[in-house]
Amino acid sequence: MAEQRVLGLDVAQVALVVRDLDAALERWTALGYGPWRVHHYGDNLQRRRYRGGDGSFEMLLALSDGSPQIELVQPVAGPSIYEDWLTERGEGLHHVGLVVEDDFDAAVQRLVDAGFPVIQAGDFGPNHDGRFSYHDTQAALGLIVELVRDCTGSTEPLRVVG
């Protein structure tokens, strides 16, 4: 099967937003997906941005080991695009994650210049050198596009399920 690419970048992740991460993990694990690494992100993020201002969002997320990776996201606190989605559309497909290996800022600018503004962003990882930037592509694609630059090092999960 050929690799899938959007905007010239690999689709590395398919993400769903859920109200209850544990219940979603049970459903997905019963279908044979997993194992899942569960993480909490909030104060361990830097430069959190939400819709043009400072962000205070927190989320729990579970990451599968498959390719493309499946991510389940539960909003925990603060306004976020995840909570917005649940309010407007309910649970389900939320975004695809595209891996940026080169110039992250240039990739972000390319989407902004194409009319897809940043709606949430931040830095993650033990050295805060991982970056994510969500772009409002809903009218064009029916979902959100996330640009991701992976971090060096790894963050230990809260737990592993499955």
CSV table of C-alpha atoms in Angstrom, one decimal:
chain,number,residue,atom,x,y,z
A,1,MET,CA,0.0,0.0,0.0
A,2,ALA,CA,1.3,3.5,-0.9
A,3,GLU,CA,2.0,6.0,1.8
A,4,GLN,CA,-0.7,8.6,2.2
A,5,ARG,CA,0.4,12.2,1.9
A,6,VAL,CA,-1.5,15.5,2.5
A,7,LEU,CA,0.2,18.8,1.6
A,8,GLY,CA,3.2,16.8,0.6
A,9,LEU,CA,3.6,15.4,4.2
A,10,ASP,CA,3.1,11.9,5.5
A,11,VAL,CA,-0.2,11.2,7.4
A,12,ALA,CA,1.3,9.8,10.6
A,13,GLN,CA,-1.7,9.9,12.8
A,14,VAL,CA,-5.5,9.7,12.8
A,15,ALA,CA,-7.0,11.2,15.9
A,16,LEU,CA,-10.4,11.0,17.5
A,17,VAL,CA,-11.8,13.2,20.3
A,18,VAL,CA,-13.6,11.3,23.1
A,19,ARG,CA,-15.5,12.3,26.3
A,20,ASP,CA,-14.2,9.3,28.4
A,21,LEU,CA,-10.7,8.0,27.5
A,22,ASP,CA,-11.0,4.8,29.6
A,23,ALA,CA,-14.3,3.8,27.9
A,24,ALA,CA,-12.8,4.6,24.5
A,25,LEU,CA,-9.8,2.5,25.3
A,26,GLU,CA,-12.0,-0.4,26.2
A,27,ARG,CA,-13.8,-0.2,22.9
A,28,TRP,CA,-10.7,0.1,20.8
A,29,THR,CA,-8.8,-2.6,22.7
A,30,ALA,CA,-11.8,-5.0,22.2
A,31,LEU,CA,-11.4,-4.4,18.5
A,32,GLY,CA,-7.7,-5.5,18.7
A,33,TYR,CA,-6.0,-2.1,18.7
A,34,GLY,CA,-3.1,-1.4,21.1
A,35,PRO,CA,-1.1,-1.4,23.2
A,36,TRP,CA,-1.8,2.2,24.1
A,37,ARG,CA,0.5,4.6,25.8
A,38,VAL,CA,-1.5,7.1,27.9
A,39,HIS,CA,-0.1,10.6,28.5
A,40,HIS,CA,-1.3,13.8,30.3
A,41,TYR,CA,-0.4,17.1,28.8
A,42,GLY,CA,-1.0,20.5,30.4
A,43,ASP,CA,1.6,22.3,32.5
A,44,ASN,CA,4.3,20.1,30.9
A,45,LEU,CA,3.6,21.9,27.6
A,46,GLN,CA,5.2,25.2,26.7
A,47,ARG,CA,3.9,28.1,24.6
A,48,ARG,CA,0.3,26.8,24.7
A,49,ARG,CA,-1.8,28.8,22.3
A,50,TYR,CA,-5.5,28.6,21.7
A,51,ARG,CA,-7.3,30.6,19.0
A,52,GLY,CA,-4.8,33.4,19.0
A,53,GLY,CA,-4.2,33.8,22.7
A,54,ASP,CA,-2.5,32.1,25.6
A,55,GLY,CA,-3.8,28.6,26.2
A,56,SER,CA,-4.5,26.7,29.4
A,57,PHE,CA,-5.8,23.5,27.9
A,58,GLU,CA,-5.0,20.1,29.3
A,59,MET,CA,-5.7,16.7,27.8
A,60,LEU,CA,-5.3,13.0,28.3
A,61,LEU,CA,-4.3,11.1,25.2
A,62,ALA,CA,-3.7,7.6,24.2
A,63,LEU,CA,-1.3,6.6,21.4
A,64,SER,CA,-1.3,3.3,19.6
A,65,ASP,CA,1.8,1.7,18.1
A,66,GLY,CA,0.4,1.2,14.6
A,67,SER,CA,1.0,3.1,11.4
A,68,PRO,CA,-0.7,5.4,11.0
A,69,GLN,CA,-0.9,5.9,14.7
A,70,ILE,CA,-4.3,6.2,16.3
A,71,GLU,CA,-4.7,8.9,18.9
A,72,LEU,CA,-7.6,9.2,21.3
A,73,VAL,CA,-7.9,12.6,23.0
A,74,GLN,CA,-10.0,13.6,26.0
A,75,PRO,CA,-10.0,17.2,27.0
A,76,VAL,CA,-9.4,17.7,30.7
A,77,ALA,CA,-9.3,21.4,31.5
A,78,GLY,CA,-9.3,24.9,29.8
A,79,PRO,CA,-10.8,25.9,26.5
A,80,SER,CA,-9.5,23.7,23.7
A,81,ILE,CA,-10.3,22.7,20.1
A,82,TYR,CA,-11.1,19.3,21.5
A,83,GLU,CA,-13.8,20.6,23.8
A,84,ASP,CA,-15.1,22.8,20.9
A,85,TRP,CA,-15.4,19.7,18.7
A,86,LEU,CA,-17.2,17.7,21.3
A,87,THR,CA,-19.7,20.6,21.8
A,88,GLU,CA,-20.3,21.2,18.1
A,89,ARG,CA,-20.0,17.7,16.7
A,90,GLY,CA,-19.7,15.1,19.4
A,91,GLU,CA,-17.2,12.3,19.6
A,92,GLY,CA,-15.3,11.0,16.5
A,93,LEU,CA,-12.7,11.8,13.9
A,94,HIS,CA,-11.0,15.1,14.8
A,95,HIS,CA,-7.7,15.5,13.0
A,96,VAL,CA,-5.0,13.9,11.0
A,97,GLY,CA,-1.4,14.5,12.1
A,98,LEU,CA,1.2,15.3,9.5
A,99,VAL,CA,4.9,14.9,10.3
A,100,VAL,CA,7.2,17.8,9.6
A,101,GLU,CA,10.8,16.8,9.5
A,102,ASP,CA,12.3,20.0,8.0
A,103,ASP,CA,11.4,23.6,8.8
A,104,PHE,CA,8.4,23.5,11.1
A,105,ASP,CA,7.8,27.3,11.0
A,106,ALA,CA,7.8,27.3,7.2
A,107,ALA,CA,5.2,24.5,7.1
A,108,VAL,CA,3.0,26.4,9.5
A,109,GLN,CA,3.3,29.5,7.4
A,110,ARG,CA,2.5,27.6,4.3
A,111,LEU,CA,-0.8,26.5,5.8
A,112,VAL,CA,-1.6,30.0,7.2
A,113,ASP,CA,-0.8,31.5,3.8
A,114,ALA,CA,-3.2,29.0,2.2
A,115,GLY,CA,-6.0,30.3,4.5
A,116,PHE,CA,-5.8,27.7,7.3
A,117,PRO,CA,-5.1,29.6,10.5
A,118,VAL,CA,-3.5,28.2,13.6
A,119,ILE,CA,-6.2,27.4,16.2
A,120,GLN,CA,-4.2,25.6,18.8
A,121,ALA,CA,-0.4,25.0,19.3
A,122,GLY,CA,2.3,24.2,21.8
A,123,ASP,CA,5.7,22.7,22.5
A,124,PHE,CA,6.1,19.3,24.1
A,125,GLY,CA,8.7,16.7,25.1
A,126,PRO,CA,11.4,16.4,27.8
A,127,ASN,CA,13.4,19.2,26.1
A,128,HIS,CA,10.3,21.1,24.8
A,129,ASP,CA,11.6,20.7,21.2
A,130,GLY,CA,8.6,18.9,19.9
A,131,ARG,CA,6.0,21.1,18.4
A,132,PHE,CA,2.4,20.9,17.3
A,133,SER,CA,0.2,23.3,15.4
A,134,TYR,CA,-3.5,22.6,14.6
A,135,HIS,CA,-5.0,24.4,11.6
A,136,ASP,CA,-8.6,25.1,10.8
A,137,THR,CA,-9.1,23.0,7.7
A,138,GLN,CA,-12.7,22.0,8.6
A,139,ALA,CA,-14.5,23.8,5.7
A,140,ALA,CA,-12.1,22.3,3.2
A,141,LEU,CA,-11.5,18.8,4.6
A,142,GLY,CA,-14.2,18.2,7.2
A,143,LEU,CA,-11.6,17.8,9.9
A,144,ILE,CA,-8.6,19.6,11.4
A,145,VAL,CA,-4.9,19.2,10.2
A,146,GLU,CA,-2.2,19.0,12.8
A,147,LEU,CA,1.4,19.6,12.0
A,148,VAL,CA,3.8,17.8,14.3
A,149,ARG,CA,7.6,17.9,14.7
A,150,ASP,CA,8.7,15.1,17.0
A,151,CYS,CA,10.7,15.7,20.1
A,152,THR,CA,14.1,14.3,21.1
A,153,GLY,CA,13.9,11.9,24.0
A,154,SER,CA,10.7,10.3,25.2
A,155,THR,CA,8.2,11.1,27.9
A,156,GLU,CA,7.2,8.2,30.1
A,157,PRO,CA,3.5,7.4,29.8
A,158,LEU,CA,1.2,7.5,32.8
A,159,ARG,CA,0.3,3.9,32.0
A,160,VAL,CA,0.2,1.3,29.2
A,161,VAL,CA,-3.1,-0.3,28.3
A,162,GLY,CA,-3.6,-3.5,26.3
